Coordinates of C-alpha atoms in Angstrom, one line a residue:
Chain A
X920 CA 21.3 -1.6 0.1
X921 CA 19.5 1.6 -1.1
X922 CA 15.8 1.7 -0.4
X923 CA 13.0 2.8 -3.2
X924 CA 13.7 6.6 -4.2
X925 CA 11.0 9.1 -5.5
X926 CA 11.4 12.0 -7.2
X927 CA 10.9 14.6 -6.6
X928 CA 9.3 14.9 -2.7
X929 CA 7.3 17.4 -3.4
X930 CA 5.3 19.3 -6.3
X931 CA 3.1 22.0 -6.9
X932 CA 0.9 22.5 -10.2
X933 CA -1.7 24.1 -11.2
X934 CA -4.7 22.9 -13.0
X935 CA -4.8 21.7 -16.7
X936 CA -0.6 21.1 -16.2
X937 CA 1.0 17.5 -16.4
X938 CA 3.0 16.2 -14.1
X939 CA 5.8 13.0 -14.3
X940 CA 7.2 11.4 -11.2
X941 CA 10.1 9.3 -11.1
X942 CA 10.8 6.1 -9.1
X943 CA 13.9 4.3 -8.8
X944 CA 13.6 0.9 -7.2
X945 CA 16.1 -1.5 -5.4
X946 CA 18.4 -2.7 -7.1
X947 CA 17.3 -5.9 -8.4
X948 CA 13.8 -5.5 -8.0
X949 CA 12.0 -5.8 -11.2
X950 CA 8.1 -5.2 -10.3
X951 CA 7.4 -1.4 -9.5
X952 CA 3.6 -0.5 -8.2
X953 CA 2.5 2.8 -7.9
X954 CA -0.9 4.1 -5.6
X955 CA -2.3 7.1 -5.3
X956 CA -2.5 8.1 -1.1
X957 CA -5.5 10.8 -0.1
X958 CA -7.1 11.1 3.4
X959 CA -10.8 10.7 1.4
X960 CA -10.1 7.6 -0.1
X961 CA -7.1 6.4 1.2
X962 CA -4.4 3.6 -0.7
X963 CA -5.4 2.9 -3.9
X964 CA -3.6 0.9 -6.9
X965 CA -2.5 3.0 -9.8
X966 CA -0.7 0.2 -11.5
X967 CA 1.8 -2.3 -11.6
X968 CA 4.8 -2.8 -14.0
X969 CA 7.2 -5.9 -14.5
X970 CA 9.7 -6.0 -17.2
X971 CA 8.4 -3.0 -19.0
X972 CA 5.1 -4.6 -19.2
X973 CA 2.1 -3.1 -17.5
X974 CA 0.6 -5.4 -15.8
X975 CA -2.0 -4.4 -13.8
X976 CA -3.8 -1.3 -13.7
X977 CA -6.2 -0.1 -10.8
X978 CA -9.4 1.8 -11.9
X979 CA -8.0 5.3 -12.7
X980 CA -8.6 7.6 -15.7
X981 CA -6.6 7.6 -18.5
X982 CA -5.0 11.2 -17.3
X983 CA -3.0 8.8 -15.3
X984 CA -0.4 6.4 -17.0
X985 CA 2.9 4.5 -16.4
X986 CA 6.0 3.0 -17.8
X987 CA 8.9 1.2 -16.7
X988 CA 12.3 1.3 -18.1
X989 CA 14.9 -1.6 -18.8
X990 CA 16.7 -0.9 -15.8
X991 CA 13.4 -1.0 -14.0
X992 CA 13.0 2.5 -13.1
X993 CA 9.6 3.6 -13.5
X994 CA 7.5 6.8 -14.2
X995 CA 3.9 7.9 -14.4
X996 CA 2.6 10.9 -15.4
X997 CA -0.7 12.3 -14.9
X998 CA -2.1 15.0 -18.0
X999 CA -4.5 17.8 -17.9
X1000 CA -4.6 17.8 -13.5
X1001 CA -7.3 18.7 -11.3
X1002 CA -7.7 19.3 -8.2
X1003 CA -8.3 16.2 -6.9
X1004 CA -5.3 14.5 -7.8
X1005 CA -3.9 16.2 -5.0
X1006 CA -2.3 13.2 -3.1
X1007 CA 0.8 11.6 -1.9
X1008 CA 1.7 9.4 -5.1
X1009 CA 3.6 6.0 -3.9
X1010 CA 5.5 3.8 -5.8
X1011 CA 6.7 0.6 -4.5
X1012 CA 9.1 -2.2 -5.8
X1013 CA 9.5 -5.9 -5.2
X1014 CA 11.8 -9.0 -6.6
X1015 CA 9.0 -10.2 -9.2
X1016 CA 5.4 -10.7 -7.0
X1017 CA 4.1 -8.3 -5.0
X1018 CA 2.1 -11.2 -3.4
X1019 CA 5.0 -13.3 -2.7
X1020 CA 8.0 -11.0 -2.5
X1021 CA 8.3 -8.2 0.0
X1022 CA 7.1 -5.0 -1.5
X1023 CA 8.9 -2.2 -0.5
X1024 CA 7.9 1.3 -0.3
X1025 CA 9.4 5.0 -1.0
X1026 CA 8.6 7.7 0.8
X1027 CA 6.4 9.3 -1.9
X1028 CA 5.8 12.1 -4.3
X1029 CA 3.5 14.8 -2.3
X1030 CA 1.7 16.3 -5.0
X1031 CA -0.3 19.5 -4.2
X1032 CA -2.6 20.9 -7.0
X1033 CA -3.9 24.2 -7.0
Chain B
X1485 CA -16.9 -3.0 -6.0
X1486 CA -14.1 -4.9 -3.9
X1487 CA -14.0 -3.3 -0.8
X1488 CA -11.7 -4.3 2.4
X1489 CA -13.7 -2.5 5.8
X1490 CA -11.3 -1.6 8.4
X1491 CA -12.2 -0.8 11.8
X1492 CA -11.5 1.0 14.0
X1493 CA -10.7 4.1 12.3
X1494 CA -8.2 5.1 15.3
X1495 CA -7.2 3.2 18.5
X1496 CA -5.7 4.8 21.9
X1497 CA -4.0 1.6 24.0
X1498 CA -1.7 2.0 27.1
X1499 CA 2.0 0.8 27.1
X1500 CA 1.7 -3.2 27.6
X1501 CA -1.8 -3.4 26.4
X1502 CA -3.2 -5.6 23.0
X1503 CA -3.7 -3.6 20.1
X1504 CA -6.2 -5.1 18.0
X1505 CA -7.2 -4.4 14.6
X1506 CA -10.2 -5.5 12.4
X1507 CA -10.4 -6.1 8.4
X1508 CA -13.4 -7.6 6.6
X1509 CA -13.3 -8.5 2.8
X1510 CA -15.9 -9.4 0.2
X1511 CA -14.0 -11.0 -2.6
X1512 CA -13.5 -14.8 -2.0
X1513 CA -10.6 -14.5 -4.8
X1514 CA -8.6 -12.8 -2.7
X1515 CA -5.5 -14.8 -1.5
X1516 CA -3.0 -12.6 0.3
X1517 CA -3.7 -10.6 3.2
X1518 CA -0.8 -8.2 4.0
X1519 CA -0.8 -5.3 7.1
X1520 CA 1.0 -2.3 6.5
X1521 CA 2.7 0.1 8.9
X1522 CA 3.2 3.7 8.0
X1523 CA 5.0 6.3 10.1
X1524 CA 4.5 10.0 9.5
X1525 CA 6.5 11.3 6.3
X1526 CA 6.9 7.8 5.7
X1527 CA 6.0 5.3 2.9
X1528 CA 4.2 2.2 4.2
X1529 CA 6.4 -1.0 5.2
X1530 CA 5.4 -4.2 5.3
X1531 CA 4.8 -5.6 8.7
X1532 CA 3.2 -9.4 8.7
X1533 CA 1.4 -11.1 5.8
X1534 CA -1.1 -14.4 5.8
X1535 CA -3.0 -16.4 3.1
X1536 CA -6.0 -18.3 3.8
X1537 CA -4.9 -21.7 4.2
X1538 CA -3.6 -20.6 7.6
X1539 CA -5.7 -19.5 10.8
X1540 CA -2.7 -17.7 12.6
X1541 CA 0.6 -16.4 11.9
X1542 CA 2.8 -14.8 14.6
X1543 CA 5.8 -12.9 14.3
X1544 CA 7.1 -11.6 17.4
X1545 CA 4.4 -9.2 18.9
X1546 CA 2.9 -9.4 15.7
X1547 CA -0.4 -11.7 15.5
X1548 CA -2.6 -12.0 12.3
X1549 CA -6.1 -14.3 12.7
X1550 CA -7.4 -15.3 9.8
X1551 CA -11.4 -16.4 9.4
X1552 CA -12.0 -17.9 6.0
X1553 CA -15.5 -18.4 6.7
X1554 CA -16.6 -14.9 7.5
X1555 CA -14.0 -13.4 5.8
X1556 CA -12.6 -11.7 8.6
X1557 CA -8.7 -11.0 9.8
X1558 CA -7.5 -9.1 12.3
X1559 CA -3.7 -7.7 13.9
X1560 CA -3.1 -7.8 17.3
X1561 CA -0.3 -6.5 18.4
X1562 CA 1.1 -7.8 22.3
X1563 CA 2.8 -6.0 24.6
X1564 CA 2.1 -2.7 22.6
X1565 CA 4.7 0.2 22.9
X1566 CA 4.9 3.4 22.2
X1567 CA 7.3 3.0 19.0
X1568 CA 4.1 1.4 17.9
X1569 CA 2.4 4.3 17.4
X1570 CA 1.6 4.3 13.8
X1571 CA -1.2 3.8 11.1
X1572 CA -1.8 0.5 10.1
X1573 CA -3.6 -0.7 7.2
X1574 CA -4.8 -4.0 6.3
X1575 CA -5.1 -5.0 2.3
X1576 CA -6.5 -7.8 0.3
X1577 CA -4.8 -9.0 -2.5
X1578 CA -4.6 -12.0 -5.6
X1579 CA -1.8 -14.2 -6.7
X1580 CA -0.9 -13.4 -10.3
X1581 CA -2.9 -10.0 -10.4
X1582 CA -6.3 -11.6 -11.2
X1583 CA -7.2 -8.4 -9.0
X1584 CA -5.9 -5.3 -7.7
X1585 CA -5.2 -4.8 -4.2
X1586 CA -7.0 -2.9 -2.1
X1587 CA -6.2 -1.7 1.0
X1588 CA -8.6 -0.7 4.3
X1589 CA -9.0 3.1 5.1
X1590 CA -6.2 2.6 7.8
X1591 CA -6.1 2.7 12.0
X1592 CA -4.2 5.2 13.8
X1593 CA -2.8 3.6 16.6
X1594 CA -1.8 5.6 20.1
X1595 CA 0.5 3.8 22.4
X1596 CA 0.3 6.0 25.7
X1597 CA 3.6 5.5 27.6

């Protein structure tokens, strides 16, 4: 059974750019969550998507939002970048709870913005 | 602001030694209690996971104490080994996303052979 995949691995922009990662989770799985890794501040909760729906969302800007797909993929995109959204960007998928079902993890999006 | 304080910040144990890890959370809605082990160029993976009607929950060398009252829970790993070198991180979470998770700053763990 394929594991979560993240697209790409790695990305460099520049300030002011946009950016749109991609996560594919396994098959079956229909919650995706995706966090934001930086040494400063370490794991934190972008969001959380189940059946298209968002349905959670961590305490982010705006510049950063999410959507899932009816075959549960999921993207997020981040607009007008700074520098400190420089991070390894995680996206993770389970059967329906993250609470009560395994959550899986991919290996992660390692943005660098310069 | 919901904060999860993990200490200690890294952790150098000897092949065969306990491995012990500390998590302290402030939100009394919190209901899930997950640890997290993440290898270099890895994502995390889920190692062991409690909820506060429990005290203990072991799986294999893998030990999570749970203190409701201080709101307190800790990993101790047994018989570490150098394959458990790693950085663990402990989170807080809520049944139904009432809140978000949040997850300690993370241990790095050294296993000397």
């Amino acid at each position: 059974k394929a594991g979560v995949t993240q697209t790409p691995r790695y990305l460099i922009k520049t300030r002011g750019q946009q950016v749109t990662l991609s996560c594919s989770p396994i098959s079956g799985h229909r919650s995706v969550s995706w966090y934001q890794q930086t040494p400063g501040q370490g794991l934190q909760f972008l969001f959380e998507y189940f059946s298209e729906t968002q349905r959670n969302k961590g305490n982010f800007p705006g510049r950063f939002s999410g959507r899932q797909f009816s075959n549960s993929r999921s993207e997020m995109n981040v607009s007008t970048l700074e520098l400190g959204d420089s991070a390894l960007y995680l996206c993770a998928s389970s059967w329906e709870d993250r609470d009560t079902d395994t959550q899986y993890f991919g290996p992660g999006t390692r943005l660098t913005v310069l | 602001q919901q904060q999860v304080k993990q200490s200690p910040q890294s952790l150098i144990v000897q092949k065969g030694g306990i491995s012990i890890i500390n998590c302290a959370y402030e939100n009394t809605a919190f209901d899930y209690f997950p640890w997290y082990q993440q290898f270099p160029g890895k994502g995390p993976a889920l190692l062991i996971a409690i909820r506060p009607d429990v005290s203990e929950k072991k799986e294999g060398r893998f030990t999570i104490s749970f203190n409701k009252s201080a709101k307190q829970f800790s990993l101790h790993i047994m018989d570490s080994q150098p394959g458990d070198s790693a950085t663990y991180f402990c989170a807080a979470d809520s049944s139904g996303g009432s809140y978000i998770p949040t997850f300690g700053r993370g241990t790095s763990l050294i296993v000397h052979p």
